[in-house]
Coordinates of C-alpha atoms in Angstrom, one line a residue:
M1351 CA 0.0 0.0 0.0
Q1352 CA 1.3 3.4 -0.9
S1353 CA 2.1 5.7 2.1
P1354 CA 0.0 8.9 2.4
P1355 CA 1.5 12.2 1.4
L1356 CA 3.8 14.0 3.9
T1357 CA 1.5 16.9 4.5
P1358 CA -1.6 14.9 5.8
R1359 CA 0.7 12.8 8.0
L1360 CA 2.3 15.9 9.4
L1361 CA -1.0 17.5 10.1
A1362 CA -2.2 14.4 11.8
A1363 CA 0.9 14.2 14.0
I1364 CA 0.6 17.8 15.0
T1365 CA -3.2 17.6 15.9
T1366 CA -2.5 14.6 18.2
A1367 CA 0.5 16.2 19.9
G1368 CA -1.3 17.6 22.9
S1369 CA -4.6 18.2 24.7
S1370 CA -6.7 21.3 24.4
R1371 CA -7.6 22.0 28.0
L1372 CA -6.6 25.6 27.5
G1373 CA -7.0 25.6 23.7
W1374 CA -6.9 29.3 23.1
L1375 CA -3.6 29.6 25.0
D1376 CA -2.2 26.7 23.0
A1377 CA -3.3 28.4 19.8
L1378 CA -1.5 31.6 20.8
R1379 CA 1.7 29.7 21.6
G1380 CA 1.6 27.9 18.3
I1381 CA 1.1 31.1 16.3
A1382 CA 3.8 32.9 18.2
A1383 CA 6.3 30.1 17.7
L1384 CA 5.6 30.1 13.9
V1385 CA 6.1 33.9 13.7
V1386 CA 9.4 33.7 15.6
V1387 CA 10.6 30.9 13.3
F1388 CA 9.7 32.9 10.3
D1389 CA 11.6 35.9 11.7
H1390 CA 14.8 33.9 12.2
S1391 CA 14.5 31.8 9.0
S1392 CA 13.9 34.8 6.9
Y1393 CA 17.6 35.8 7.4
T1394 CA 18.4 32.7 5.4
F1395 CA 15.6 32.4 2.9
M1396 CA 13.9 35.7 2.6
A1397 CA 16.5 38.4 3.4
D1398 CA 15.2 41.0 0.9
F1399 CA 11.6 40.7 2.2
R1400 CA 12.8 40.8 5.7
R1401 CA 14.6 44.1 5.2
E1402 CA 11.4 45.6 3.9
L1403 CA 9.2 44.2 6.6
M1404 CA 11.2 44.7 9.8
P1405 CA 11.0 48.6 9.9
Q1406 CA 7.2 48.3 9.7
F1407 CA 6.6 45.1 11.7
N1408 CA 9.1 43.5 14.1
T1409 CA 8.0 39.9 13.8
S1410 CA 10.4 38.7 16.5
R1411 CA 9.0 41.1 19.1
Y1412 CA 5.5 40.2 18.1
G1413 CA 6.0 36.5 18.8
I1414 CA 7.9 37.1 21.9
M1415 CA 5.4 39.5 23.4
V1416 CA 2.6 36.9 22.7
F1417 CA 4.7 34.3 24.5
F1418 CA 5.2 36.6 27.5
L1419 CA 1.5 37.4 27.8
V1420 CA 0.7 33.7 27.7
S1421 CA 3.4 33.0 30.3
G1422 CA 2.0 35.7 32.5
Y1423 CA -1.4 34.1 32.4
I1424 CA -0.5 30.5 33.0
I1425 CA 2.6 30.5 35.3
P1426 CA 1.0 32.1 38.4
A1427 CA -2.0 29.9 37.7
S1428 CA 0.2 26.8 37.8
L1429 CA 1.8 27.8 41.1
E1430 CA -1.5 28.8 42.8
R1431 CA -3.3 25.7 41.6
R1432 CA -0.7 23.5 43.2
G1433 CA -0.3 25.8 46.2
C1434 CA 3.2 24.3 46.7
I1435 CA 6.3 26.1 45.6
R1436 CA 8.4 22.8 45.7
T1437 CA 6.2 21.1 43.2
F1438 CA 6.1 24.3 41.1
W1439 CA 9.9 24.3 40.8
I1440 CA 9.8 20.6 40.0
G1441 CA 7.3 21.2 37.2
R1442 CA 9.3 24.0 35.7
L1443 CA 12.5 21.9 35.9
F1444 CA 11.0 19.0 34.0
R1445 CA 9.1 21.3 31.6
V1446 CA 12.0 23.5 30.5
Y1447 CA 15.4 21.8 31.1
P1448 CA 15.2 18.4 29.3
L1449 CA 14.7 19.8 25.9
W1450 CA 17.0 22.7 26.7
A1451 CA 19.8 20.2 27.6
A1452 CA 19.1 18.1 24.5
V1453 CA 19.3 21.2 22.2
V1454 CA 22.5 22.4 23.8
T1455 CA 24.0 18.9 23.5
V1456 CA 23.2 18.8 19.8
L1457 CA 24.7 22.2 19.4
L1458 CA 27.9 21.2 21.1
A1459 CA 28.1 18.0 18.9
V1460 CA 27.6 20.1 15.8
D1461 CA 30.4 22.4 16.9
L1462 CA 32.8 19.5 17.7
S1463 CA 32.0 17.8 14.4
G1464 CA 33.0 21.0 12.5
I1465 CA 29.6 21.2 10.8
A1466 CA 28.9 24.6 12.4
E1467 CA 30.7 26.9 14.9
M1468 CA 29.4 28.2 18.1
R1469 CA 29.7 31.9 18.9
D1470 CA 32.8 33.3 20.5
F1471 CA 32.6 33.9 24.3
G1472 CA 35.6 36.1 24.4
E1473 CA 37.6 35.8 27.6
Q1474 CA 34.9 34.0 29.6
S1475 CA 35.8 30.5 30.7
A1476 CA 33.9 27.5 29.6
A1477 CA 32.9 26.8 33.2
A1478 CA 31.5 30.3 33.7
V1479 CA 29.5 30.1 30.4
A1480 CA 28.2 26.6 31.4
V1481 CA 27.1 27.8 34.9
A1482 CA 25.5 30.9 33.6
H1483 CA 23.5 28.9 31.1
A1484 CA 22.5 26.3 33.7
T1485 CA 20.8 29.0 35.7
M1486 CA 19.0 30.1 32.4
L1487 CA 19.9 33.7 33.5
Q1488 CA 22.8 34.0 31.1
E1489 CA 21.3 36.9 29.2
L1490 CA 21.2 38.8 32.5
L1491 CA 24.7 37.7 33.7
G1492 CA 26.7 39.2 30.9
T1493 CA 27.2 35.9 29.1
P1494 CA 26.4 35.7 25.3
N1495 CA 23.7 33.1 24.6
L1496 CA 24.7 29.8 23.0
L1497 CA 21.6 30.4 20.9
L1498 CA 20.2 33.8 20.4
I1499 CA 16.7 32.7 21.3
L1500 CA 17.8 31.7 24.8
W1501 CA 17.7 35.3 26.0
T1502 CA 13.9 35.1 26.4
L1503 CA 14.3 32.2 28.9
S1504 CA 16.3 34.5 31.2
Y1505 CA 13.2 36.8 31.4
E1506 CA 11.0 33.8 31.9
M1507 CA 13.2 32.6 34.8
S1508 CA 13.2 36.1 36.3
F1509 CA 9.4 36.0 36.2
Y1510 CA 9.3 32.6 37.9
L1511 CA 11.5 34.1 40.7
L1512 CA 9.2 37.1 41.0
V1513 CA 6.0 35.1 41.0
V1514 CA 7.4 32.8 43.7
A1515 CA 8.5 35.9 45.7
L1516 CA 5.1 37.4 45.6
F1517 CA 3.5 34.1 46.6
T1518 CA 5.7 33.7 49.6
V1519 CA 5.0 37.2 51.0
R1520 CA 1.2 37.0 50.1
L1521 CA 1.3 39.8 47.5
H1522 CA 0.5 37.5 44.6
Q1523 CA -3.0 39.1 44.1
Q1524 CA -1.4 42.5 43.3
S1525 CA -0.6 41.6 39.7
A1526 CA -2.3 44.6 38.2
A1527 CA -0.6 47.1 40.5
I1528 CA 2.8 45.5 39.8
A1529 CA 2.2 45.7 36.0
V1530 CA 1.3 49.4 36.3
I1531 CA 4.3 50.2 38.5
L1532 CA 6.7 48.5 36.2
T1533 CA 5.4 50.1 33.0
V1534 CA 5.3 53.5 34.6
L1535 CA 8.9 53.1 35.7
A1536 CA 9.7 52.1 32.1
A1537 CA 8.2 55.3 30.7
A1538 CA 9.8 57.4 33.4
S1539 CA 13.3 55.9 32.7
V1540 CA 13.1 56.6 29.0
T1541 CA 11.7 60.1 29.6
A1542 CA 14.5 60.9 32.0
G1543 CA 17.0 59.6 29.5
V1544 CA 18.3 56.8 31.7
A1545 CA 20.4 54.6 29.5
L1546 CA 22.6 51.9 31.0
P1547 CA 25.3 50.2 28.9
P1548 CA 24.6 46.5 28.1
S1549 CA 25.4 44.2 31.0
A1550 CA 26.2 47.3 33.2
L1551 CA 26.4 45.3 36.4
S1552 CA 28.8 42.8 34.9
G1553 CA 31.0 45.6 33.8
L1554 CA 31.1 47.0 37.3
V1555 CA 31.7 43.9 39.4
G1556 CA 33.0 41.5 36.8
T1557 CA 31.2 38.7 34.9
G1558 CA 32.7 35.8 36.8
P1559 CA 32.0 37.1 40.3
L1560 CA 28.4 38.0 39.2
I1561 CA 27.8 34.6 37.8
A1562 CA 29.1 32.9 41.0
F1563 CA 27.1 35.2 43.3
A1564 CA 23.8 34.9 41.2
T1565 CA 24.1 31.2 40.9
I1566 CA 24.5 30.7 44.7
A1567 CA 21.8 33.2 45.4
M1568 CA 19.4 31.5 43.0
G1569 CA 20.1 28.1 44.5
V1570 CA 19.6 29.3 48.0
A1571 CA 16.4 31.1 47.0
I1572 CA 14.9 28.0 45.4
C1573 CA 15.9 25.7 48.2
C1574 CA 14.5 28.1 50.8
T1575 CA 11.2 28.7 49.0
S1576 CA 10.8 24.9 48.8
A1577 CA 11.3 24.4 52.5
R1578 CA 8.5 23.7 55.0
S1579 CA 9.3 26.7 57.2
S1580 CA 7.2 29.7 56.3
V1581 CA 10.1 31.9 57.5
L1582 CA 12.6 30.2 55.1
R1583 CA 10.1 30.4 52.3
G1584 CA 9.7 34.2 52.9
V1585 CA 13.5 34.7 53.0
G1586 CA 14.0 32.7 49.8
G1587 CA 11.2 34.4 48.0
V1588 CA 12.6 37.9 48.8
L1589 CA 16.1 36.9 47.9
G1590 CA 15.0 35.5 44.5
G1591 CA 12.7 38.3 43.8
V1592 CA 15.3 41.0 44.5
Q1593 CA 17.9 39.1 42.5
A1594 CA 15.5 39.0 39.5
L1595 CA 14.6 42.7 39.7
V1596 CA 18.3 43.8 40.0
L1597 CA 19.5 41.7 37.1
V1598 CA 16.6 42.7 34.8
S1599 CA 17.0 46.4 35.7
F1600 CA 20.8 46.7 35.6
N1601 CA 22.3 43.8 33.6
G1602 CA 20.2 43.2 30.5
T1603 CA 21.3 43.7 27.0
V1604 CA 18.0 45.3 25.9
P1605 CA 17.3 48.9 27.0
L1606 CA 16.1 49.3 30.6
W1607 CA 12.6 50.5 29.5
E1608 CA 12.1 47.4 27.4
S1609 CA 13.2 45.1 30.2
L1610 CA 10.7 46.6 32.5
V1611 CA 8.0 46.5 29.8
I1612 CA 8.6 42.8 29.4
L1613 CA 8.0 42.1 33.1
A1614 CA 4.9 44.4 33.0
V1615 CA 3.5 42.5 30.0
M1616 CA 3.8 39.2 31.9
F1617 CA 2.1 40.7 34.9
L1618 CA -0.6 42.1 32.6
G1619 CA -1.2 38.5 31.5
T1620 CA -1.5 37.6 35.2
A1621 CA -4.0 40.4 35.8
V1622 CA -6.2 39.0 32.9
Y1623 CA -6.0 35.6 34.6
R1624 CA -7.2 37.0 37.9
A1625 CA -10.2 38.8 36.2
E1626 CA -11.0 35.6 34.3
N1627 CA -11.1 33.6 37.6
G1628 CA -13.0 36.1 39.6
Q1629 CA -10.1 37.2 41.8
S1630 CA -10.3 40.7 40.3
T1631 CA -12.6 42.7 38.1
W1632 CA -12.5 43.0 34.4
R1633 CA -12.5 46.8 34.9
C1634 CA -9.2 46.5 36.8
A1635 CA -7.7 44.3 34.0
A1636 CA -8.8 46.6 31.3
G1637 CA -7.4 49.6 33.1
T1638 CA -4.1 47.8 33.6
A1639 CA -4.0 47.0 29.9
V1640 CA -4.6 50.6 29.0
V1641 CA -1.8 51.9 31.2
V1642 CA 0.7 49.1 30.1
V1643 CA 0.0 49.7 26.4
A1644 CA 0.1 53.5 26.7
C1645 CA 3.4 53.5 28.6
A1646 CA 5.0 50.8 26.5
V1647 CA 4.1 52.6 23.2
G1648 CA 5.1 55.9 24.7
S1649 CA 8.4 54.5 25.8
A1650 CA 9.2 53.0 22.4
H1651 CA 8.2 56.3 20.6
R1652 CA 10.4 58.3 23.0
Y1653 CA 13.3 55.9 22.6
G1654 CA 13.4 56.6 18.9
D1655 CA 15.0 54.8 16.0
G1656 CA 18.4 53.1 16.2
D1657 CA 20.7 50.8 14.3
H1658 CA 18.7 47.7 15.2
F1659 CA 15.5 49.3 16.4
T1660 CA 12.7 51.1 14.6
R1661 CA 9.9 52.4 16.8
R1662 CA 7.3 51.9 14.2
G1663 CA 8.2 48.2 13.8
W1664 CA 8.3 47.7 17.6
I1665 CA 5.1 49.5 18.3
T1666 CA 3.2 47.8 15.5
A1667 CA 4.4 44.4 16.8
F1668 CA 3.5 45.2 20.4
L1669 CA 0.0 46.4 19.6
L1670 CA -0.7 43.4 17.4
A1671 CA 0.6 41.1 20.1
V1672 CA -1.8 42.6 22.6
L1673 CA -4.7 42.4 20.1
T1674 CA -3.8 38.8 19.3
F1675 CA -4.0 37.9 23.0
G1676 CA -7.2 39.8 23.3
A1677 CA -8.7 38.0 20.4
G1678 CA -7.7 34.7 21.9
L1679 CA -9.2 35.7 25.2
A1680 CA -12.5 36.7 23.5
S1681 CA -12.7 33.4 21.7
R1682 CA -11.7 31.2 24.7
R1683 CA -15.1 29.5 24.9
R1684 CA -15.1 28.6 21.3
R1685 CA -13.8 25.4 19.8
V1686 CA -10.2 25.8 18.7
P1687 CA -8.9 23.9 15.7
R1688 CA -6.8 21.0 16.8
I1689 CA -4.1 21.9 14.4
L1690 CA -3.6 25.1 16.5
T1691 CA -3.7 23.3 19.8
G1692 CA -1.2 20.8 18.5
L1693 CA 1.1 23.5 17.4
G1694 CA 0.8 25.0 20.8
A1695 CA 1.8 21.7 22.4
I1696 CA 5.0 21.5 20.3
S1697 CA 5.7 25.3 20.4
Y1698 CA 8.6 25.0 22.9
S1699 CA 10.2 22.4 20.6
V1700 CA 9.6 24.7 17.6
Y1701 CA 11.1 27.6 19.5
M1702 CA 14.2 25.6 20.7
V1703 CA 15.0 23.4 17.7
H1704 CA 14.7 25.8 14.8
P1705 CA 17.9 27.8 15.5
V1706 CA 20.0 24.7 15.6
L1707 CA 18.6 23.6 12.2
L1708 CA 19.2 27.1 10.8
T1709 CA 22.8 27.1 12.2
V1710 CA 23.5 23.9 10.3
I1711 CA 21.9 25.2 7.1
D1712 CA 23.8 28.5 7.3
S1713 CA 27.1 26.7 7.8
T1714 CA 26.6 24.1 5.1
I1715 CA 24.3 25.4 2.3
G1716 CA 24.6 29.1 3.1
R1717 CA 22.1 31.9 3.0
R1718 CA 20.2 32.6 -0.2
R1719 CA 21.1 35.7 -2.1
Q1720 CA 17.5 36.1 -3.4
D1721 CA 14.2 35.4 -1.7
D1722 CA 13.1 31.9 -2.1
L1723 CA 9.6 31.2 -0.7
A1724 CA 9.8 27.5 -1.7
L1725 CA 12.8 27.0 0.6
E1726 CA 11.1 28.9 3.4
V1727 CA 8.1 26.5 3.2
A1728 CA 10.5 23.5 2.9
F1729 CA 12.2 24.6 6.1
F1730 CA 8.9 24.5 8.0
T1731 CA 8.1 21.1 6.4
V1732 CA 11.3 19.7 7.8
L1733 CA 11.2 21.5 11.1
L1734 CA 7.7 20.6 12.2
P1735 CA 8.0 16.8 12.0
L1736 CA 11.3 17.0 13.9
C1737 CA 9.6 19.0 16.6
V1738 CA 6.7 16.5 16.8
L1739 CA 9.5 13.9 17.6
T1740 CA 11.2 16.0 20.2
Y1741 CA 7.9 16.7 21.9
R1742 CA 6.9 13.1 21.8
Y1743 CA 10.2 11.6 23.0
I1744 CA 11.7 14.4 25.1
E1745 CA 9.1 16.9 26.3
A1746 CA 6.1 14.6 27.0
P1747 CA 8.0 11.9 28.9
S1748 CA 9.9 14.6 30.9
Q1749 CA 6.7 16.3 31.9
T1750 CA 5.2 12.9 32.9
W1751 CA 8.2 12.2 35.1
G1752 CA 7.9 15.7 36.6
R1753 CA 4.2 15.3 37.4
S1754 CA 4.9 11.9 39.0
L1755 CA 7.7 13.3 41.2
A1756 CA 5.6 16.4 42.1
H1757 CA 2.8 14.2 43.2
R1758 CA 5.1 12.2 45.5
V1759 CA 6.5 15.3 47.2
Q1760 CA 3.3 17.3 47.3
P1761 CA 2.7 18.1 51.0
R1762 CA -0.8 17.2 52.0
A1763 CA -2.9 17.7 55.1
R1764 CA -5.7 15.5 56.5
G1765 CA -8.2 14.8 53.8
G1766 CA -5.7 15.1 51.0
R1767 CA -5.8 18.9 50.8
E1768 CA -2.6 20.9 50.0
T1769 CA -1.0 22.5 53.1
L1770 CA 0.7 25.5 51.5
K1771 CA -2.3 27.0 49.8
L1772 CA -2.4 30.7 50.2
D1773 CA -5.6 31.7 48.5

């Protein structure tokens, strides 16, 4: 019997990749991942089109902002649903690190084989680079990313630390206020002309000492917040939260205002989650959205155009990301096509795997001198089945193991109820 064509088999694999419990969020993740992949692959296959598009619409920032809004919605929900910080960290560990480790391993193998070369880390030692990446805070520790896309994971990790900090000191319900404060600070910083050099803190104290201190502080914070003592959890939460705020504010490579906007966007997602679940009002969430959008757009406009930044492209991307999230929220009770929920399930694989594939292509075949839409489509046709495999054989089993371990260590009181629930 003749095998079916590739496209139907690919669609079938994607549609069965994951569940649709939160279908609209899965759909948003899938869309965001595809846009980010297009942004990066266009360097190789659609360079002329990219040069025309980017000043008008920054596709990378669009996809990333959608991702951050989704994370803001779902991450606090994950922690508060469990009511246990220890199981939250276990869940994050098994959700993020296994595929990350697999991708880094493949990248190292590709480098050692001579197929492609990793980026130069200057005078930084291999040990320092490895430790910085193991914390996932490398973008905020003055260490160049092994893969460019890893910079967003540093902001995700900072958000985890902040969410846990707020949970331990019982301020987790103040998401809207925090989003407003952060975005107002962003606008104030750009209005006042505050401009720090990239990795300013690393330049002041040294990259190596900062990596060592941040790694120890993060380890202590996670261990303390996972302890049974409420005092230790509070101390660990404050330590982790302060560390995250300091690194985001003073040691990023993006402008200070944009770093603060990124955090504000994630807390805006949390504010929407609270309104959706009756913990706050929709009026509060809408007001928060208005302030965040106004301050973010105003900050970008005030910042002006630069060598690698056009305010029109950034503002268009940001507004479309917020509108996309709003459209997903408005359609949350409608049936979502399974192809979109499947893409959402494999979105982390899509996000992590595509730069490795592009690195190999750039080093072997090379970038196209003229736009080639057929090769762009062919790249997606190769990438998506590969991501279905990485999801099925790396992500899914790891998440299952994480849930099993979390279930075993979940502290329970009489009657099976969680003991650390705060709300």
